[in-house]
XYZ file of C-alpha atoms in Angstrom:
474
model
C 24.890 99.424 24.305
C 26.349 102.557 25.816
C 28.157 101.730 29.050
C 29.629 104.079 31.648
C 32.241 102.783 34.078
C 32.496 105.010 37.151
C 35.017 105.319 39.981
C 33.256 107.133 42.873
C 35.237 108.973 45.536
C 34.345 109.765 49.142
C 33.791 113.472 49.684
C 33.914 113.572 53.469
C 37.668 113.236 53.816
C 40.809 113.511 51.708
C 42.139 109.973 51.765
C 45.424 108.531 50.531
C 43.655 106.748 47.684
C 42.746 110.158 46.240
C 46.116 111.835 46.872
C 46.905 111.672 43.172
C 43.804 111.699 41.038
C 45.929 111.536 37.896
C 46.494 107.777 38.449
C 44.015 105.515 36.600
C 41.507 103.145 38.164
C 43.063 100.104 36.514
C 40.164 97.743 37.279
C 37.837 99.782 35.068
C 40.401 99.890 32.267
C 40.627 96.082 32.489
C 36.834 95.762 32.103
C 36.907 98.185 29.185
C 39.460 96.012 27.419
C 37.358 92.836 27.669
C 34.111 94.566 26.670
C 32.900 93.262 23.265
C 33.808 95.881 20.620
C 30.235 96.523 19.492
C 29.557 98.328 22.768
C 30.603 101.901 23.572
C 32.531 102.544 26.824
C 32.876 105.850 28.690
C 34.921 106.305 31.845
C 34.092 108.739 34.672
C 36.635 109.030 37.488
C 35.700 111.186 40.467
C 39.313 111.226 41.630
C 39.602 113.878 38.921
C 36.528 115.719 40.197
C 32.916 114.887 40.996
C 31.141 118.046 39.866
C 30.280 116.730 36.384
C 29.209 113.181 37.302
C 25.436 113.675 37.412
C 25.445 115.812 34.263
C 27.472 113.188 32.375
C 25.174 110.378 33.502
C 21.980 112.231 32.601
C 23.347 113.304 29.230
C 25.084 110.091 28.234
C 22.081 108.005 27.139
C 23.604 104.986 28.906
C 22.104 101.518 29.055
C 24.362 100.248 31.842
C 26.524 101.831 34.538
C 29.277 99.837 36.232
C 30.479 101.099 39.606
C 33.611 100.069 41.443
C 34.243 101.135 45.027
C 36.654 100.958 47.886
C 34.915 100.923 51.250
C 35.282 104.689 51.698
C 33.597 105.375 48.351
C 30.702 102.907 48.753
C 28.353 105.588 50.111
C 29.018 107.787 47.104
C 28.520 104.787 44.789
C 25.042 104.303 46.220
C 24.213 107.972 45.578
C 25.305 107.607 41.954
C 23.177 104.454 41.681
C 20.173 106.502 42.810
C 20.823 108.997 40.014
C 21.000 106.121 37.523
C 17.765 104.629 38.830
C 16.063 107.995 38.405
C 17.232 107.929 34.778
C 16.090 104.347 34.236
C 19.674 103.060 33.846
C 20.636 99.595 35.105
C 23.563 99.508 37.535
C 26.044 96.896 38.664
C 28.618 97.323 41.434
C 31.865 95.451 41.966
C 35.224 95.983 43.637
C 36.628 95.398 47.090
C 33.658 96.652 49.103
C 31.020 94.791 47.111
C 33.073 91.624 47.457
C 33.363 92.052 51.237
C 29.677 92.813 51.882
C 27.751 91.729 48.749
C 24.285 91.893 50.308
C 24.549 95.598 51.180
C 24.928 96.998 47.625
C 21.836 95.095 46.459
C 19.753 97.596 48.409
C 20.930 100.290 45.984
C 22.006 98.697 42.678
C 20.439 96.183 40.307
C 23.324 93.715 40.408
C 26.492 92.919 42.354
C 29.705 91.404 40.986
C 31.772 89.581 43.606
C 35.501 89.017 43.177
C 37.551 89.431 40.007
C 35.410 90.231 36.971
C 37.830 89.720 34.064
C 36.155 86.469 33.004
C 32.516 87.207 33.818
C 32.264 90.785 32.500
C 31.425 89.848 28.871
C 28.581 87.673 30.190
C 27.343 90.514 32.388
C 27.290 92.807 29.354
C 25.444 90.200 27.294
C 22.853 89.685 30.032
C 22.313 93.424 30.384
C 21.835 93.770 26.623
C 19.262 90.960 26.683
C 17.408 92.537 29.625
C 18.157 89.655 31.994
C 20.781 91.158 34.351
C 21.080 88.774 37.311
C 21.146 90.161 40.882
C 24.561 88.597 41.565
C 27.586 87.392 39.635
C 30.469 85.528 41.256
C 33.820 85.887 39.600
C 36.724 83.472 39.792
C 40.443 84.170 40.130
C 41.399 84.961 36.565
C 44.026 82.859 34.824
C 46.499 85.627 34.057
C 48.639 83.213 32.052
C 45.714 82.901 29.634
C 45.772 86.594 28.775
C 43.650 88.234 31.455
C 44.716 91.296 33.451
C 45.532 93.847 30.744
C 43.995 97.301 30.906
C 42.833 99.407 27.970
C 45.773 101.793 27.948
C 44.960 105.210 26.596
C 41.362 105.178 27.881
C 40.933 108.497 29.710
C 37.870 109.713 31.643
C 35.316 112.111 30.236
C 36.017 114.427 33.168
C 39.796 114.674 32.900
C 43.007 113.058 31.755
C 45.377 110.688 33.517
C 48.978 111.837 33.842
C 50.294 108.359 34.639
C 49.505 104.834 33.517
C 48.863 101.720 35.582
C 49.934 98.174 34.755
C 49.676 94.988 36.782
C 52.098 92.112 36.248
C 50.756 89.842 38.993
C 47.904 89.343 41.453
C 47.629 87.612 44.807
C 49.424 87.805 48.133
C 50.319 84.857 50.403
C 50.969 87.015 53.494
C 47.409 87.779 54.586
C 48.010 90.700 56.959
C 45.167 91.139 59.440
C 44.369 94.670 58.248
C 44.501 93.939 54.503
C 41.806 92.531 52.185
C 44.058 91.741 49.207
C 44.459 88.055 50.045
C 40.707 87.580 50.365
C 40.021 89.428 47.108
C 42.899 88.126 44.960
C 43.904 84.866 46.638
C 47.042 83.596 48.357
C 48.798 82.343 45.253
C 50.776 84.886 43.229
C 49.577 84.665 39.623
C 51.782 86.066 36.853
C 50.944 87.422 33.430
C 53.049 86.338 30.429
C 56.007 88.656 29.978
C 55.183 89.193 26.298
C 51.688 90.424 27.250
C 53.105 92.803 29.850
C 55.616 94.170 27.350
C 52.875 94.788 24.786
C 50.769 96.726 27.311
C 53.877 98.544 28.563
C 54.557 99.832 25.057
C 50.876 100.740 24.531
C 50.760 103.053 27.564
C 50.548 106.698 26.535
C 52.202 108.452 29.496
C 55.805 108.881 30.585
C 55.319 107.462 34.093
C 53.843 104.117 35.115
C 52.607 102.780 38.432
C 53.089 99.002 38.486
C 50.307 98.200 40.939
C 51.443 94.707 42.024
C 51.147 94.164 45.762
C 54.687 92.769 45.662
C 56.558 93.275 42.398
C 59.334 90.820 43.265
C 56.943 88.362 44.901
C 57.759 85.835 47.602
C 60.472 83.259 47.069
C 63.328 82.835 44.614
C 61.192 81.680 41.665
C 59.192 84.908 41.731
C 62.325 87.032 42.058
C 63.904 85.309 39.051
C 60.709 85.867 37.033
C 60.760 89.565 37.938
C 64.396 89.823 36.870
C 63.548 88.321 33.492
C 60.715 90.828 33.091
C 63.117 93.660 33.910
C 65.657 92.420 31.369
C 62.902 92.312 28.747
C 61.821 95.879 29.523
C 65.434 97.054 29.350
C 65.899 95.366 25.988
C 62.538 95.902 24.259
C 60.414 98.243 26.339
C 59.604 101.879 25.759
C 61.896 103.972 27.945
C 60.047 105.571 30.832
C 60.091 105.889 34.625
C 57.965 103.837 36.997
C 57.461 102.836 40.607
C 55.918 99.845 42.361
C 55.574 98.002 45.674
C 57.676 95.254 47.204
C 58.976 93.795 50.459
C 62.017 95.203 52.230
C 63.923 91.912 52.006
C 64.685 92.554 48.323
C 67.113 95.191 49.581
C 69.687 92.392 49.872
C 69.412 91.426 46.170
C 71.861 93.736 44.420
C 71.167 92.351 40.941
C 67.392 92.728 41.243
C 67.588 96.360 42.355
C 70.155 97.320 39.732
C 67.993 95.775 37.020
C 64.954 97.653 38.351
C 66.815 100.968 38.221
C 68.146 100.274 34.720
C 64.592 99.450 33.609
C 63.418 102.874 34.820
C 62.222 102.190 38.355
C 62.897 105.093 40.699
C 61.071 104.152 43.893
C 59.538 101.218 45.710
C 56.732 101.397 48.262
C 57.473 99.177 51.258
C 54.983 98.363 54.025
C 57.069 98.756 57.191
C 53.964 99.513 59.341
C 55.763 99.923 62.697
C 59.047 99.383 64.517
C 57.263 97.594 67.384
C 57.748 93.814 67.322
C 54.543 93.089 69.261
C 52.489 95.192 66.868
C 54.030 93.470 63.852
C 53.094 90.137 65.393
C 49.509 91.279 65.949
C 49.339 92.369 62.276
C 50.682 88.947 61.117
C 53.727 90.655 59.577
C 56.112 87.759 60.150
C 58.616 88.769 57.465
C 59.006 92.275 58.899
C 59.645 90.819 62.360
C 62.472 88.707 60.975
C 64.002 91.725 59.255
C 63.762 94.277 62.078
C 67.440 94.107 62.991
C 68.448 94.390 59.311
C 66.261 97.361 58.353
C 69.178 99.772 57.963
C 71.248 97.429 55.792
C 68.264 96.648 53.558
C 67.318 100.317 53.147
C 70.930 101.011 52.174
C 70.619 98.310 49.513
C 67.833 100.217 47.774
C 69.735 103.486 47.960
C 72.973 102.001 46.612
C 71.029 100.883 43.545
C 69.661 104.424 43.116
C 66.142 103.647 44.323
C 64.179 105.751 46.796
C 61.943 104.137 49.421
C 58.392 105.129 50.243
C 57.854 103.694 53.723
C 54.262 103.106 54.823
C 53.471 103.209 58.534
C 50.252 102.546 60.444
C 49.192 104.291 63.647
C 46.691 102.732 66.022
C 48.025 99.309 66.978
C 47.302 98.069 70.478
C 50.809 98.993 71.644
C 50.600 102.580 70.368
C 50.510 105.613 72.654
C 50.342 109.377 72.110
C 54.095 109.395 71.435
C 54.114 106.555 68.898
C 53.495 108.658 65.786
C 56.323 111.087 66.567
C 58.668 108.265 67.604
C 57.981 106.341 64.397
C 58.417 109.416 62.215
C 61.787 110.121 63.842
C 62.974 106.510 63.470
C 61.823 106.410 59.844
C 63.788 109.536 58.960
C 66.843 108.320 60.848
C 66.583 105.033 58.966
C 66.745 106.926 55.680
C 63.164 106.512 54.450
C 62.740 109.036 51.638
C 58.940 109.325 51.647
C 57.141 108.694 54.930
C 53.457 107.796 54.626
C 51.334 107.578 57.784
C 47.823 106.149 57.826
C 45.329 105.477 60.581
C 44.833 101.770 61.204
C 41.484 101.080 59.536
C 39.447 97.875 60.010
C 38.115 97.331 56.497
C 35.269 94.864 55.930
C 36.634 91.632 54.545
C 39.667 91.648 56.841
C 40.414 89.600 59.937
C 40.794 92.828 61.873
C 37.282 94.003 61.020
C 35.683 90.710 61.964
C 37.573 90.546 65.265
C 36.945 94.122 66.357
C 33.321 94.115 65.227
C 32.675 91.055 67.413
C 34.430 92.783 70.323
C 32.449 95.997 69.884
C 35.578 98.094 69.237
C 34.466 99.623 65.937
C 32.713 102.934 66.540
C 31.818 104.058 62.998
C 28.993 101.599 62.319
C 26.193 103.812 60.989
C 26.331 102.116 57.612
C 26.329 102.984 54.813
C 26.876 106.635 55.831
C 29.918 105.875 57.998
C 31.762 104.072 55.228
C 32.925 107.507 54.069
C 34.977 107.717 57.265
C 37.088 104.663 56.315
C 39.677 106.734 54.430
C 42.796 105.861 56.504
C 42.825 109.427 57.836
C 40.434 109.019 60.781
C 40.250 106.639 63.744
C 37.012 104.645 63.494
C 37.631 102.283 66.422
C 38.584 102.329 70.097
C 42.396 102.108 70.439
C 43.752 100.059 73.327
C 46.018 102.542 75.153
C 44.729 105.977 74.111
C 41.459 107.484 72.938
C 40.515 107.851 69.276
C 40.642 111.625 69.735
C 44.181 111.464 71.119
C 45.349 109.313 68.218
C 43.791 111.642 65.663
C 45.316 114.649 67.401
C 48.838 113.217 67.296
C 48.465 112.406 63.593
C 47.128 115.921 63.066
C 50.363 117.216 64.578
C 52.330 115.125 62.095
C 50.262 116.478 59.197
C 50.908 119.991 60.413
C 54.651 119.352 60.302
C 54.515 117.507 56.957
C 52.614 120.384 55.345
C 55.683 122.606 55.600
C 57.454 122.765 52.247
C 60.974 123.250 53.712
C 60.599 119.628 54.860
C 59.891 118.586 51.277
C 63.072 120.192 49.972
C 65.124 118.694 52.819
C 63.945 115.193 51.943
C 64.677 115.828 48.249
C 68.263 116.846 48.950
C 68.877 114.006 51.412
C 67.493 111.509 48.887
C 69.848 112.809 46.220
C 72.800 112.447 48.590
C 71.765 108.858 49.393
C 70.797 107.596 45.938
C 73.049 109.782 43.777
C 70.131 109.789 41.343
C 68.653 113.053 40.146
C 65.553 111.333 38.746
C 64.907 109.395 41.962
C 65.173 112.581 44.005
C 62.724 114.263 41.605
C 60.260 111.447 42.311
C 60.810 111.933 46.050
C 60.125 115.639 45.689
C 56.933 114.992 43.726
C 55.666 112.413 46.236
C 56.448 114.466 49.334
C 54.923 117.556 47.726
C 51.774 115.521 47.150
C 51.643 114.439 50.783
C 52.211 118.020 51.913
C 49.246 119.126 49.807
C 47.195 116.218 51.158
C 48.117 117.207 54.716
C 46.995 120.793 54.142
C 43.676 119.687 52.675
C 43.050 117.230 55.490
C 43.956 119.817 58.123
C 41.418 122.191 56.604
C 38.750 119.496 56.759
C 39.631 118.544 60.321
C 39.138 122.116 61.513
C 40.855 123.611 64.515
C 42.241 120.960 66.856
C 42.542 121.584 70.568
C 45.836 119.805 71.125
C 47.153 118.981 74.567
C 50.744 120.292 74.889
C 53.355 117.560 74.822
C 56.903 118.892 74.775
C 58.530 115.495 74.255
C 56.391 114.761 71.191
C 57.018 118.213 69.758
C 60.769 117.776 70.165
C 60.695 114.423 68.384
C 58.727 115.878 65.479
C 61.050 118.864 65.294
C 64.028 116.542 65.146
C 62.372 114.310 62.551
C 61.731 117.284 60.283
C 65.194 118.766 60.648
C 67.825 118.312 57.955
C 70.367 116.625 60.190
C 68.239 113.796 61.616
C 68.182 111.619 58.483
C 71.090 109.691 57.056
């Protein structure tokens, strides 16, 4: 059979998940790797552009199209499914959105795959070849120790080429934040791949930069940290030399050995979910670890910098304690703390999360014209009623932040400050690349938002001005 695997992208808004289209959709590369070799696989990734999708589908003579989708791209996935149906091509949809609301996609596609598909994908392919594709397949949490989880490195889309590679060393998250669907999708237990398998895939990757997509590279607890250290030692000893970045918790900032090993292995930045500096908001998000660390934030951030690593700090606006000033206050505190790359997102109640279920029952979610409104769930728009301000006010304050972040002098200031903190030229280059990307994203989003009628707020403007000055950060 000829199979196309497609990553649709929402067109209505420029979301953070499309900020860098040159990063692979690893889930599709994983399916490609476990596809029986007698079948032909093509990849189409709309993060690299959507203009050629219909032409490629109609000209590809495909027997099966597999769609994956985040919530924001579900609407687009259904449109692609309609094109496939017009061509007589069978379709199956999986991913986070299909797992959260499996009955909805069945209105548009022939089959739905729920959960992880590593194990069940060969059976799906066999059923499609035999003309007996079932309406639903339920995956199980893959046993990564048995060899699952590797992507087909070097598989590039028909409509472009990836500039970075993605690898996953583990799956699962025991934290279960109220706004996050990872625990529901991948389970509470952290599952690890064999180090030898990771090393093999690491050396197969055909780019000079890798995104290690683990939700927490160092995991939770000493056993996971020791495993990560052993992986790092193996990469240092036997791995192809290249740079990479990943995600972890801030508490690892106290482990000098772990961070030094990460830097020596080529890591140059870690994404850390700080979310907010408000203790009540952290409690409402079920971020217990962050609450415990609040008073140690500065010392832990310094730990990353002393090892040469930059920090990408992720913050969420829209908690029940937030006001019009919160965004500017948080941006200022983040810069003063020494965060190298500041990422702001709108709090978004995704289906499959505790937050969505709670707010939907309370009538607080306003974007409910499904499936059309799913395209608004891009983390760049308020789709609910905030507690202390209006949705318009929250969007306006974030718009102000985007306006400030779109100024390239800010990008160069952060680059220089990061070099002074980390004493690493390569880490500061990563910071410059990331902040340049967010500046471009901000400009695109501002253009889509149109002209905002902002209410003057001198205090907020002063905080933003201070945050974006050279002298505010450490």
